[in-house]
Short mmCIF file of C-alpha atoms in Angstrom, two decimals:
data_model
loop_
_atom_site.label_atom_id
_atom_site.label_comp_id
_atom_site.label_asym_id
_atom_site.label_seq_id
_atom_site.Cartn_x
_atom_site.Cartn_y
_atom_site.Cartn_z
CA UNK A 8 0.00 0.00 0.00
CA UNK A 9 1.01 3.97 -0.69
CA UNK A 10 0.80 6.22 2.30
CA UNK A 11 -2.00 8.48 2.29
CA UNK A 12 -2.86 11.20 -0.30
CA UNK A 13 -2.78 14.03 1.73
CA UNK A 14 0.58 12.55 3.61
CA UNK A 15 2.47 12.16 0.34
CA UNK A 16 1.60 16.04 -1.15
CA UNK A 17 1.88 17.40 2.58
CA UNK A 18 4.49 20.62 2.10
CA UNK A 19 4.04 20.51 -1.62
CA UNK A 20 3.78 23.67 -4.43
CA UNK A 21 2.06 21.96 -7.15
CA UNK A 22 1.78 23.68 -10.41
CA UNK A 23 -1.20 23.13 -12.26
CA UNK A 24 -2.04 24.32 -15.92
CA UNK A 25 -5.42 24.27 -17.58
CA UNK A 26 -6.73 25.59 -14.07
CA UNK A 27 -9.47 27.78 -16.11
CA UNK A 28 -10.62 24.44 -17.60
CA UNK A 29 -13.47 22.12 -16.27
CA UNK A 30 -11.06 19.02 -15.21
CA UNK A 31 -8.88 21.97 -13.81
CA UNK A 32 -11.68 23.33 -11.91
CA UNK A 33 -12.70 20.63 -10.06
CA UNK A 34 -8.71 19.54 -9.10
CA UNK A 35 -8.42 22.80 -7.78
CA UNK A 36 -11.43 22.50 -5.75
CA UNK A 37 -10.85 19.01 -4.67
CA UNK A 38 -7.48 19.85 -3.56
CA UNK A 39 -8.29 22.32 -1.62
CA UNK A 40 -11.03 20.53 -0.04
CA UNK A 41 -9.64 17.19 0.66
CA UNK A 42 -6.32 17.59 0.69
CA UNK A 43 -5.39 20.13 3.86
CA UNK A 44 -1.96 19.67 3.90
CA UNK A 45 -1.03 20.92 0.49
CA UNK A 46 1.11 23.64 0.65
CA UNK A 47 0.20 25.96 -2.55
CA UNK A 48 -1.15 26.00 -5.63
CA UNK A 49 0.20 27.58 -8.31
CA UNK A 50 -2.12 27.73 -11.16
CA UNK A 51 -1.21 29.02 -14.58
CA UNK A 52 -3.93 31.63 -15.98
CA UNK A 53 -3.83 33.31 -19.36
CA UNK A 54 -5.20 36.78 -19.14
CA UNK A 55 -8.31 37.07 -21.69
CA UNK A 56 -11.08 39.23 -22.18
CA UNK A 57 -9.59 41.98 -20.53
CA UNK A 58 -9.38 40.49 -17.13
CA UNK A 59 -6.05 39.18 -15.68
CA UNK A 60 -4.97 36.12 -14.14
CA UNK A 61 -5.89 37.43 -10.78
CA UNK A 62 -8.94 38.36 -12.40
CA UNK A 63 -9.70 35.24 -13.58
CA UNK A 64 -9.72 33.32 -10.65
CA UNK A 65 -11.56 35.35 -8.73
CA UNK A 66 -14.32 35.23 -11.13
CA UNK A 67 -13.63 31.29 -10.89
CA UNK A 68 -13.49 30.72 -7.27
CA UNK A 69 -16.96 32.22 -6.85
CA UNK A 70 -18.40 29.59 -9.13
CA UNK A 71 -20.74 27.32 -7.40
CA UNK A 72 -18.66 24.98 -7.42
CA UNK A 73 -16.89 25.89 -4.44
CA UNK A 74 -19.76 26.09 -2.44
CA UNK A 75 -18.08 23.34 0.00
CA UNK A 76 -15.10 25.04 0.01
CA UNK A 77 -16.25 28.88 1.25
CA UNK A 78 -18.23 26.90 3.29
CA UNK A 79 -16.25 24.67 5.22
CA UNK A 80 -12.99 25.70 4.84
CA UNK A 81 -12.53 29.67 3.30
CA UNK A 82 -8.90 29.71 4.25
CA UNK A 83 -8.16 27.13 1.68
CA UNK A 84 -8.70 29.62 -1.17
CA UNK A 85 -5.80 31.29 0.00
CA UNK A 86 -3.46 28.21 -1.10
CA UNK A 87 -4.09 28.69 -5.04
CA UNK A 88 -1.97 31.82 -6.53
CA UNK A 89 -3.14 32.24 -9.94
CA UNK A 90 0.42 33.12 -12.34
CA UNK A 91 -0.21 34.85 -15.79
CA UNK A 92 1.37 32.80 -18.29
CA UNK A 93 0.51 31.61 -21.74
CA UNK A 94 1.73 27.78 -23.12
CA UNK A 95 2.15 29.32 -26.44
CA UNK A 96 5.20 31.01 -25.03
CA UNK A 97 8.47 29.67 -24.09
CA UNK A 98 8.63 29.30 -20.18
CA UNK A 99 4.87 29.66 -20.33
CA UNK A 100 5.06 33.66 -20.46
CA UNK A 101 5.80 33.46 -16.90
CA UNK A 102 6.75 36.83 -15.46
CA UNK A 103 10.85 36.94 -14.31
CA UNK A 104 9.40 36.60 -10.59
CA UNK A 105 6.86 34.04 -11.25
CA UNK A 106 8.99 31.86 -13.54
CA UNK A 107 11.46 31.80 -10.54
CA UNK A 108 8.80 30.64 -7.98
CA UNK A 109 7.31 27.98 -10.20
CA UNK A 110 10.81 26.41 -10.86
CA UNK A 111 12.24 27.08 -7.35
CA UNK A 112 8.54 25.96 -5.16
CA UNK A 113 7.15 22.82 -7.15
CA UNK A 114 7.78 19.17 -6.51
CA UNK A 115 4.24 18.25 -8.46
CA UNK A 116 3.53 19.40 -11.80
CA UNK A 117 -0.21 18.45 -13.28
CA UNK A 118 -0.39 19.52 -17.11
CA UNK A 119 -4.02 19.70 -18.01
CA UNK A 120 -3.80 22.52 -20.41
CA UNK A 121 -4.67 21.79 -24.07
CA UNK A 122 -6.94 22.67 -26.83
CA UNK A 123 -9.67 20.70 -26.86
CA UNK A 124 -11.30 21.93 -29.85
CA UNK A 125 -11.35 18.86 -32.32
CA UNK A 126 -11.89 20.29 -35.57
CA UNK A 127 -8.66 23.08 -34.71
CA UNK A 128 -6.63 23.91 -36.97
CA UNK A 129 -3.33 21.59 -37.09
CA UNK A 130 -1.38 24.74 -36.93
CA UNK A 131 -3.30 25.39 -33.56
CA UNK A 132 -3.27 21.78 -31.94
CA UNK A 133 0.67 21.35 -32.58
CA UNK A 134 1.12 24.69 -31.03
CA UNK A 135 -0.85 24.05 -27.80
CA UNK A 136 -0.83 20.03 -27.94
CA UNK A 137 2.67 19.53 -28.51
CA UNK A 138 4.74 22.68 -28.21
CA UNK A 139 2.28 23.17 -24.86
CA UNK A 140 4.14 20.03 -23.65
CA UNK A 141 7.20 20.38 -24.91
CA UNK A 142 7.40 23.86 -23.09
CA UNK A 143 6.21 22.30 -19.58
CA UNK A 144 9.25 19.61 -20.41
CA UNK A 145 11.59 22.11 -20.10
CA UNK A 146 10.58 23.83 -17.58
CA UNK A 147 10.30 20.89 -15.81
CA UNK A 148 13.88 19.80 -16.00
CA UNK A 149 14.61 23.08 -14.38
CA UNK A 150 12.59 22.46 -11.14
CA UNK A 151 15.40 20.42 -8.68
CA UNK A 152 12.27 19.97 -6.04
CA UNK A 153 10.67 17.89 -9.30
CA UNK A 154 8.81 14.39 -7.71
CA UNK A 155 6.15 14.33 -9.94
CA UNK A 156 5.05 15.25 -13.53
CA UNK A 157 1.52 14.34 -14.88
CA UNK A 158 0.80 14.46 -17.99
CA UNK A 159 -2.64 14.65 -18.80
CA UNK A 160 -3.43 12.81 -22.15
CA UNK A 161 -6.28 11.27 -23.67
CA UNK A 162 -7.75 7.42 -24.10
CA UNK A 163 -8.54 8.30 -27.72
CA UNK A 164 -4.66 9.21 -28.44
CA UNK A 165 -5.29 5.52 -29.90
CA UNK A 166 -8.56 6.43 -31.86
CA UNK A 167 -6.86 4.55 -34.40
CA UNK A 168 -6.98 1.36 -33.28
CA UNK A 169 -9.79 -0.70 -31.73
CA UNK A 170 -11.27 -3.40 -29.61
CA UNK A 171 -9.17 -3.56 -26.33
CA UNK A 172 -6.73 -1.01 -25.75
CA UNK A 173 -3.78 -1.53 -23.67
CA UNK A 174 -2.60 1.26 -20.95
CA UNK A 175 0.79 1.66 -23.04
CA UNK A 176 2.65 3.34 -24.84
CA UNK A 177 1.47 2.77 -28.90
CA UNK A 178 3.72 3.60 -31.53
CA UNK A 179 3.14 6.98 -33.30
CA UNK A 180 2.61 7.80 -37.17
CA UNK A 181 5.69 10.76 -37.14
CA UNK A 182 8.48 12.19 -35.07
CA UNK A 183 7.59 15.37 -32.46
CA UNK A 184 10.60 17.17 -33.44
CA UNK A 185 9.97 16.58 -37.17
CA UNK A 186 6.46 17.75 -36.77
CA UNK A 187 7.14 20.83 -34.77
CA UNK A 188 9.91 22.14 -37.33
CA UNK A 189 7.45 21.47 -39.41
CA UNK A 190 5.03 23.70 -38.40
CA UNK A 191 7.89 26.42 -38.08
CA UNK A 192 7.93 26.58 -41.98
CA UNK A 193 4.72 25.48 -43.75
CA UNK A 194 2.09 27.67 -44.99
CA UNK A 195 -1.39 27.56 -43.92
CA UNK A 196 -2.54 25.38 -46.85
CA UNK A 197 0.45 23.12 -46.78
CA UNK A 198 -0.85 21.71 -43.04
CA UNK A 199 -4.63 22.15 -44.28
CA UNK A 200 -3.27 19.34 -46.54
CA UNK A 201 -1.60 16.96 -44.49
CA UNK A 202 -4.74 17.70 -41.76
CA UNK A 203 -6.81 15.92 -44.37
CA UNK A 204 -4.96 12.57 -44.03
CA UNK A 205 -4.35 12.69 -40.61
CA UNK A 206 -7.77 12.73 -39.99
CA UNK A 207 -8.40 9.81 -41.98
CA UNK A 208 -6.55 8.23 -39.16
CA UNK A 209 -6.99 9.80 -36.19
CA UNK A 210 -10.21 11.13 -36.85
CA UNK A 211 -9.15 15.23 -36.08
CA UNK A 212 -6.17 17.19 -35.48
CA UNK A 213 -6.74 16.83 -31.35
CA UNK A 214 -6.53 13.24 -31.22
CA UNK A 215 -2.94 13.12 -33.24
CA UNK A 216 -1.48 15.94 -31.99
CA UNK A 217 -2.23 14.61 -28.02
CA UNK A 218 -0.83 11.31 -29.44
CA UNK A 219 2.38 12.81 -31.03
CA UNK A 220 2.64 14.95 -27.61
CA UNK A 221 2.64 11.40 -25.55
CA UNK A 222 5.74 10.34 -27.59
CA UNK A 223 7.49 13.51 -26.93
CA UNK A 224 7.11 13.01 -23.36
CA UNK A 225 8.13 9.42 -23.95
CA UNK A 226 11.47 10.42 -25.51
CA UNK A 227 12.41 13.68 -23.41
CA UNK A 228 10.97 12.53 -19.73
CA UNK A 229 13.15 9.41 -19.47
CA UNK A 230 15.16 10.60 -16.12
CA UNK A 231 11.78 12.93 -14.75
CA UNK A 232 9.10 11.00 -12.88
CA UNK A 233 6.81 11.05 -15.05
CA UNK A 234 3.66 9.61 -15.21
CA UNK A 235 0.72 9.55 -18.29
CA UNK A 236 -3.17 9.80 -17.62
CA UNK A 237 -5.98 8.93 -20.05
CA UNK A 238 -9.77 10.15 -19.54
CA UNK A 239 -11.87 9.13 -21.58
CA UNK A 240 -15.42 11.27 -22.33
CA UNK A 241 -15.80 13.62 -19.41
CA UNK A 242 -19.29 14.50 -18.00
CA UNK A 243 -20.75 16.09 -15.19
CA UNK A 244 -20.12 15.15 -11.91
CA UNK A 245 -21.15 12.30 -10.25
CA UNK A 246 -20.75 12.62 -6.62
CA UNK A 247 -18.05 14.14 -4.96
CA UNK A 248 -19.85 17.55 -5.01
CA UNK A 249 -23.07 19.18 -6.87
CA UNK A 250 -24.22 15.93 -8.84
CA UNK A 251 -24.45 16.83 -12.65
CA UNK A 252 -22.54 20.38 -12.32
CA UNK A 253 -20.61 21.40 -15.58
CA UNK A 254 -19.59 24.81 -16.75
CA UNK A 255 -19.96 24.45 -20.70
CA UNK A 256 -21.32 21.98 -23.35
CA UNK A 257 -18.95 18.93 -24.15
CA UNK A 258 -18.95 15.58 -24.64
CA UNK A 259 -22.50 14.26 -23.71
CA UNK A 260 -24.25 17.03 -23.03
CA UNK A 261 -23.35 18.58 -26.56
CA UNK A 262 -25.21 15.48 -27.62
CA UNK A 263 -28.20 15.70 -25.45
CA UNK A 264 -28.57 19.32 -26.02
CA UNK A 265 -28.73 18.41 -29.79
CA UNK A 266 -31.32 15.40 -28.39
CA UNK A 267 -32.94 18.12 -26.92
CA UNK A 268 -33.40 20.75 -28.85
CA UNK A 269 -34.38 18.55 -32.05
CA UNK A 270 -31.08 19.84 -34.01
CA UNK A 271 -29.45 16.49 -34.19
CA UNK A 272 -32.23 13.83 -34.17
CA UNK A 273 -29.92 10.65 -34.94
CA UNK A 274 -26.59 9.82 -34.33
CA UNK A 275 -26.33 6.87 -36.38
CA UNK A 276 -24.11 3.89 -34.64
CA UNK A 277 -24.22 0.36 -33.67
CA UNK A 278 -26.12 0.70 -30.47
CA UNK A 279 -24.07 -2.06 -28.85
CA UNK A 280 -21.00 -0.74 -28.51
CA UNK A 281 -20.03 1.33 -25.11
CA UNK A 282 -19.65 5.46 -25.12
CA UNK A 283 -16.69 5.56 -23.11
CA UNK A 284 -17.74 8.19 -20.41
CA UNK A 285 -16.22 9.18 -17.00
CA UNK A 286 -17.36 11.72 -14.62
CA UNK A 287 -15.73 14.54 -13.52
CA UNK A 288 -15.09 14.25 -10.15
CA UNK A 289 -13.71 10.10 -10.67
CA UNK A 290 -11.30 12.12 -13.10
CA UNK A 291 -10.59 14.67 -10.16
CA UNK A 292 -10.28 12.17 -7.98
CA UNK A 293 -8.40 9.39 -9.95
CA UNK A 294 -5.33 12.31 -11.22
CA UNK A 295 -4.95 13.74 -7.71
CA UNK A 296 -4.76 9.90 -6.67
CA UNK A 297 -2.14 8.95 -9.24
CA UNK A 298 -0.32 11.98 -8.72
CA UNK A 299 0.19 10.66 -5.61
CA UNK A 300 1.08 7.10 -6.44
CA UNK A 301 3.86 8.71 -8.84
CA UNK A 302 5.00 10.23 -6.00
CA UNK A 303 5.27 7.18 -3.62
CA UNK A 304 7.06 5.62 -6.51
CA UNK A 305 9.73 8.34 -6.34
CA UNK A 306 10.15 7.73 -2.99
CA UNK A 307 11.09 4.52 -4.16
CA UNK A 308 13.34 5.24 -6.74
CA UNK A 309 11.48 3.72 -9.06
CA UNK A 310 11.83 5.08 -12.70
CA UNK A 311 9.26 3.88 -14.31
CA UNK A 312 6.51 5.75 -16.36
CA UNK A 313 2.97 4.07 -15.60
CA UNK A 314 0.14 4.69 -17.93
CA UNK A 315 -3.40 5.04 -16.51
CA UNK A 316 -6.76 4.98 -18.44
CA UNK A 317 -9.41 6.87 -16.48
CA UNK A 318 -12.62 5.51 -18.13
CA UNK A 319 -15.46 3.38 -17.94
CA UNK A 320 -15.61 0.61 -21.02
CA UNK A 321 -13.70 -1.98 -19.94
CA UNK A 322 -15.55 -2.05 -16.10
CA UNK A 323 -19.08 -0.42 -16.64
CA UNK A 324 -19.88 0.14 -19.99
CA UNK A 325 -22.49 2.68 -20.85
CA UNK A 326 -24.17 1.00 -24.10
CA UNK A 327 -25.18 3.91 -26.67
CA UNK A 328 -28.22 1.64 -26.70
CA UNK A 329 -28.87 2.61 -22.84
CA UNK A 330 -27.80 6.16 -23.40
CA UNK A 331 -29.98 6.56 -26.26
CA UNK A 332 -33.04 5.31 -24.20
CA UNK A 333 -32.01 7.58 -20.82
CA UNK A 334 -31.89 10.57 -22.92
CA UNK A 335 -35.28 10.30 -25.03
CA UNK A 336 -37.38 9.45 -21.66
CA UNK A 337 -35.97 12.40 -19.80
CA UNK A 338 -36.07 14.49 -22.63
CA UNK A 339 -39.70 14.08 -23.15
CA UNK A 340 -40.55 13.94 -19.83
CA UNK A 341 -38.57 16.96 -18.77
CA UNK A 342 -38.18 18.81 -22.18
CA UNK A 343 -35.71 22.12 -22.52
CA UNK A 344 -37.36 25.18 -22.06
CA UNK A 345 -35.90 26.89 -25.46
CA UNK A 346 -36.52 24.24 -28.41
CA UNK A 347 -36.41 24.53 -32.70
CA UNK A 348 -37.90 21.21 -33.11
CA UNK A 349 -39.48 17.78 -31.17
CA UNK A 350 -36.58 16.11 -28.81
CA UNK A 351 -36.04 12.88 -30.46
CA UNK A 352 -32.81 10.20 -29.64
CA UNK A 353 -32.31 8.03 -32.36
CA UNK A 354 -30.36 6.17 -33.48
CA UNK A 355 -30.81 4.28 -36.87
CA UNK A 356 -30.02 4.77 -40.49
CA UNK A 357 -26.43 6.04 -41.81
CA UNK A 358 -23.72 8.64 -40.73
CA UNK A 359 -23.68 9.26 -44.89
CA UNK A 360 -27.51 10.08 -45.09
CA UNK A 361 -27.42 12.04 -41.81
CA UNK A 362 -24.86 14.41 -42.87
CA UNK A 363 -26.65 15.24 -46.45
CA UNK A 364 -29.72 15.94 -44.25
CA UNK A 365 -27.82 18.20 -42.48
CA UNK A 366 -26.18 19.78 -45.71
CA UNK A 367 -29.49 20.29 -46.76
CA UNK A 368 -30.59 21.89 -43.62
CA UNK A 369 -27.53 24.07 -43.88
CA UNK A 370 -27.45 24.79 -47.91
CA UNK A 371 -31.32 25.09 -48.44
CA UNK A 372 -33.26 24.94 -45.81
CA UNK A 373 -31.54 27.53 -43.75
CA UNK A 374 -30.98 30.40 -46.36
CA UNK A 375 -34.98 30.11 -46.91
CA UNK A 376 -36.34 30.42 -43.98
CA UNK A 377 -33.82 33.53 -43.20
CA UNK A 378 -34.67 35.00 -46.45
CA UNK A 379 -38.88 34.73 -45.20
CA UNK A 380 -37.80 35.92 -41.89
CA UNK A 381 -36.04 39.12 -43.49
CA UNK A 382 -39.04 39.97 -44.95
CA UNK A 383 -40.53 40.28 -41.44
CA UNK A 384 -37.54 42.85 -40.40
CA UNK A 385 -36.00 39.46 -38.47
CA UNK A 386 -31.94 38.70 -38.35
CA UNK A 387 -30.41 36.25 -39.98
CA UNK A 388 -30.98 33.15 -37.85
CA UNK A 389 -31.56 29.60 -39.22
CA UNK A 390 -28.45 29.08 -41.60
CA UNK A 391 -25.68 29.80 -39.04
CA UNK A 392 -27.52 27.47 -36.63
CA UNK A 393 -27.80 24.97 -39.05
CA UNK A 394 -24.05 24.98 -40.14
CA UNK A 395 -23.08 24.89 -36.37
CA UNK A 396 -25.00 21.51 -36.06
CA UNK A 397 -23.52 20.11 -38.79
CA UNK A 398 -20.30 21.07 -37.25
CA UNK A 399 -20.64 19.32 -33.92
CA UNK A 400 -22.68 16.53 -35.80
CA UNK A 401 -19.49 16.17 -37.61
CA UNK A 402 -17.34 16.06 -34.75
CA UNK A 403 -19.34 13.58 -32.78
CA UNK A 404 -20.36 11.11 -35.40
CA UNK A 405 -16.54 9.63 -35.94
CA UNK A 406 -16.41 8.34 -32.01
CA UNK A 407 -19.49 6.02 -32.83
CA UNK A 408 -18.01 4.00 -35.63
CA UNK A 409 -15.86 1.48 -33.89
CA UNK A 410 -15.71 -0.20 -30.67
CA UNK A 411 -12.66 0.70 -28.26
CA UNK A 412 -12.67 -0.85 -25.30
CA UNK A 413 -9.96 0.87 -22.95
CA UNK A 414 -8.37 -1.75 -20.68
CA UNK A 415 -8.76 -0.27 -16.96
CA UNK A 416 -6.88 -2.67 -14.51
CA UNK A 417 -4.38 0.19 -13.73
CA UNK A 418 -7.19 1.67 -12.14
CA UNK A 419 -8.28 -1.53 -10.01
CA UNK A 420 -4.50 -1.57 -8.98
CA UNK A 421 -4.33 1.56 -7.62
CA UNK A 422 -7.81 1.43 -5.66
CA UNK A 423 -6.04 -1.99 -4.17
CA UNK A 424 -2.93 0.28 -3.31
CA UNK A 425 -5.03 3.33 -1.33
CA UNK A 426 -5.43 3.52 2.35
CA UNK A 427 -9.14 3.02 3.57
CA UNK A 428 -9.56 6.72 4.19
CA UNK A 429 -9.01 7.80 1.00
CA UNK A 430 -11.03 5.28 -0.96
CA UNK A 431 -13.55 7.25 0.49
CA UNK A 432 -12.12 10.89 0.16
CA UNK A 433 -11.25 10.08 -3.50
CA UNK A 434 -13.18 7.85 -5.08
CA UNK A 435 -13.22 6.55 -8.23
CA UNK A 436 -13.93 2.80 -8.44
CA UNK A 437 -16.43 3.25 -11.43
CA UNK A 438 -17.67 -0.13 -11.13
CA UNK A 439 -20.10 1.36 -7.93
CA UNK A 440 -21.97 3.89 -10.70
CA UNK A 441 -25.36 3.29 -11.59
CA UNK A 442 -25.84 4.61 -14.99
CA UNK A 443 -29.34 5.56 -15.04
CA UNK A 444 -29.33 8.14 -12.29
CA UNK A 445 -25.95 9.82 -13.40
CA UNK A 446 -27.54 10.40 -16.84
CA UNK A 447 -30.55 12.30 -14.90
CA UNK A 448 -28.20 13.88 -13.19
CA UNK A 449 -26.35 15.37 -15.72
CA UNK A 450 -29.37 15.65 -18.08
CA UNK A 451 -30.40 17.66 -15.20
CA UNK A 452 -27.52 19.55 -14.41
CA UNK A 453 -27.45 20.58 -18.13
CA UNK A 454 -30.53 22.11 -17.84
CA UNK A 455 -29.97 23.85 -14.53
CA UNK A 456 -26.26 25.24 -15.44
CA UNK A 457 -26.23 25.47 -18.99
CA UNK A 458 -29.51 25.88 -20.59
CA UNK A 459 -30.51 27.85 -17.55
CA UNK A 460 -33.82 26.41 -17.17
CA UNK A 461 -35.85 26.78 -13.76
CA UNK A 462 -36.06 22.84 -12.86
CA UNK A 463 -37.91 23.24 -10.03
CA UNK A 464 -40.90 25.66 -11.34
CA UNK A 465 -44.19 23.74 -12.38
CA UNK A 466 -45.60 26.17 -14.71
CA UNK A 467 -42.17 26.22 -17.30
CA UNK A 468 -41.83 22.90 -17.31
CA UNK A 469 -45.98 22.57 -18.39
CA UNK A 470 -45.52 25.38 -21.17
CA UNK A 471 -42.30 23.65 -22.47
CA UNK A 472 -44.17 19.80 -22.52
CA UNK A 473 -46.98 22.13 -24.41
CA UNK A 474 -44.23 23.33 -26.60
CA UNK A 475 -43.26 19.71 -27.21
CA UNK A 476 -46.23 18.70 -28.88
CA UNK A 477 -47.37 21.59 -31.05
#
């Protein structure tokens, strides 16, 4: 067995990018919440919008989601110091003073940040995906108080392959180095070109470029304790604070809202196979945990660089069969407030005929029914919709075409490694979640955070069922 979490950070700086994120979120909050001994955490904020890093967390730490934390223990907030710094810039655009703090204070280093737009622009993903990385690298083999560096990947770095998935290291299509003096000298069109056979592969320009980045960190990490962890799909949380929070669309509830809404009636699939999904807080929980364990192993001398998947298809699988079902009964019986069309899940006929319906929609349909609502003094409307489903139908519709299962047994390992205390404190043995009530919960949470509907009044919910049916 490993000591316990809170023993093994106890005294630590940790640095932690993608803080402004929603996996970074909810580390910071469980952190600070469960794990009293940390020292400090130094969070890396870009400035944006006019509002600096300082700013930004502010705004941040007054989110709901650290309810539990202003409520039970307010001096915790103190512990995070939010640094402005950018990953597009060598040594993360860290101030003079702030560089020297982050390379002088931290022993544990948790890189979350990332684009996780899939349809980006290659130019963009290498940038942030694996120049991001290859920028923390460095830094990191500047900090002599180094124990720990997580690198937060991705299960579908191996979209490529399929059935069961081994938590390894796979071989990658092209060389980091080669790729990133690529991007030094290529035009625009030149990478819009190879993006087009890339994603014949891997699908979109994330899912290569976090692949590419694991093999950088493969080749420059070997004497850094390193360690590499895989979510999977990441949803709303599950328990380990407000069931079925999130702070933007992604991931499932992009889907349901399309469900929901009656913008994307069908995602065509083979209902059989399992949407790999994984709750927030069980990815929280399971990257502070393994942080930890990479820690322990240091203590140990041990060199090795363990690969986790954090994901649910290899120990609970979450049919699309069963999610398709969840979602059409709740939608229907609790329809969004703000609809175009009837909710409908579905998931029969072809991904081919699907997206020429939604051409259609976009090319025809759309430029008509603006054109009639100009003629009523109305703004442009239905088209831009329109294309932006067919964008995210686009995006979505590649993860249903094969069946990945992601082997787990990393993750049964380490629950058999924890102390009793914290298999409580930080839980994440997935095998424990029912899947029905998380899907109301975050069908529910997507309506009370995102859509900003009023679940508990009698009267909306009434007008939107009568909305429903007309």
């Amino acid at each position: 067995q490993m000591p316990s979490v809170n023993s093994l950070f106890a005294g630590r700086t940790v640095f932690l990018t993608g803080g402004s994120g929603f996996v970074g979120m909810v580390v910071i909050e469980k952190f600070l919440h469960d794990v009293p001994d940390v020292e400090k955490i130094l969070v890396l904020v870009r400035a944006a919008k006019g509002k600096s890093a300082q700013q930004r967390w502010v705004d941040i730490s007054q989110s709901v989601l650290f309810n539990r934390v202003r409520a039970q223990c307010p001096w915790a907030l103190e512990k995070v110091v939010p640094v402005e710094g950018d990953i597009t810039i060598d040594d993360m655009g860290l101030s003079e003073e702030n560089l020297k703090s982050v390379l002088e204070e931290t022993s544990v280093v948790l890189h979350c940040a990332a684009t996780v737009r899939f349809n980006d622009t290659l130019r963009s993903a290498i940038e942030l995906n694996v120049k991001g990385v290859d920028r923390m690298i460095s830094l990191c083999k500047r900090m002599p108080k180094l124990d720990c560096f997580l690198h937060c990947s991705t299960c579908y770095v191996n979209v490529d392959k399929q059935d069961e998935i081994e938590e390894k290291l796979y071989d990658v299509v092209c060389d980091p180095r080669k790729l990133i003096d690529a991007q030094s000298w290529m035009t625009d069109e030149m990478l819009n070109g190879i993006t087009a056979s890339i994603t014949k592969k891997y699908f979109n320009t994330y899912c290569f470029t976090k692949h590419v980045a694991e093999e950088l960190v493969k080749r420059e990490c070997v004497d850094l304790p390193t360690l590499i962890f895989r979510p999977a799909i990441i949803a709303g949380i599950w328990k380990d604070g407000i069931p079925g929070w999130a702070d933007a669309f992604q991931g499932i509830t992009a889907n349901a809202l399309g469900f929901g809404t009656g913008t994307i009636p069908r995602m065509p699939c083979d209902v059989k196979n399992p949407l790999d999904v994984v709750p927030v807080d069980v990815v929280s929980n399971m990257m502070i945990t393994c942080a930890a364990y990479r820690l322990h192993l240091t203590q140990k001398k041990d060199r090795s660089m363990p690969v986790f998947h954090c994901n649910s298809s290899h120990l609970n699988p979450l049919s699309a069969e069963l999610y398709r079902d969840l979602c059409g009964t709740f939608l229907q019986t609790y329809p969004l407030q703000q609809i175009l069309f009837s909710p409908s899940a579905g998931t029969r006929g072809t991904p081919a005929m699907e997206n020429a319906m939604h051409s259609f929609k976009q090319n025809v349909i759309g430029p008509a029914l603006d054109k009639a609502g100009s003629l009523a003094g109305k703004r442009p409307f239905w088209t831009r919709t329109f294309t932006k489903v067919r964008e995210v139908y686009g995006v979505f519709i590649p993860f249903t075409s094969k069946r990945w299962i992601y082997q787990s047994n990393g993750m049964v390992e380490l629950i058999g490694k924890m102390q009793p205390d914290d298999l409580e404190r930080f839980d994440f043995d997935l095998r424990k979640l029912d899947w029905t009530d998380f899907i109301s919960d975050v069908l529910f949470g997507m309506k009370t955070f995102l859509t900003k509907n009023d679940i508990m009044c009698d009267e909306k919910l009434f007008e939107a069922r009568r909305k429903m049916k007309m």
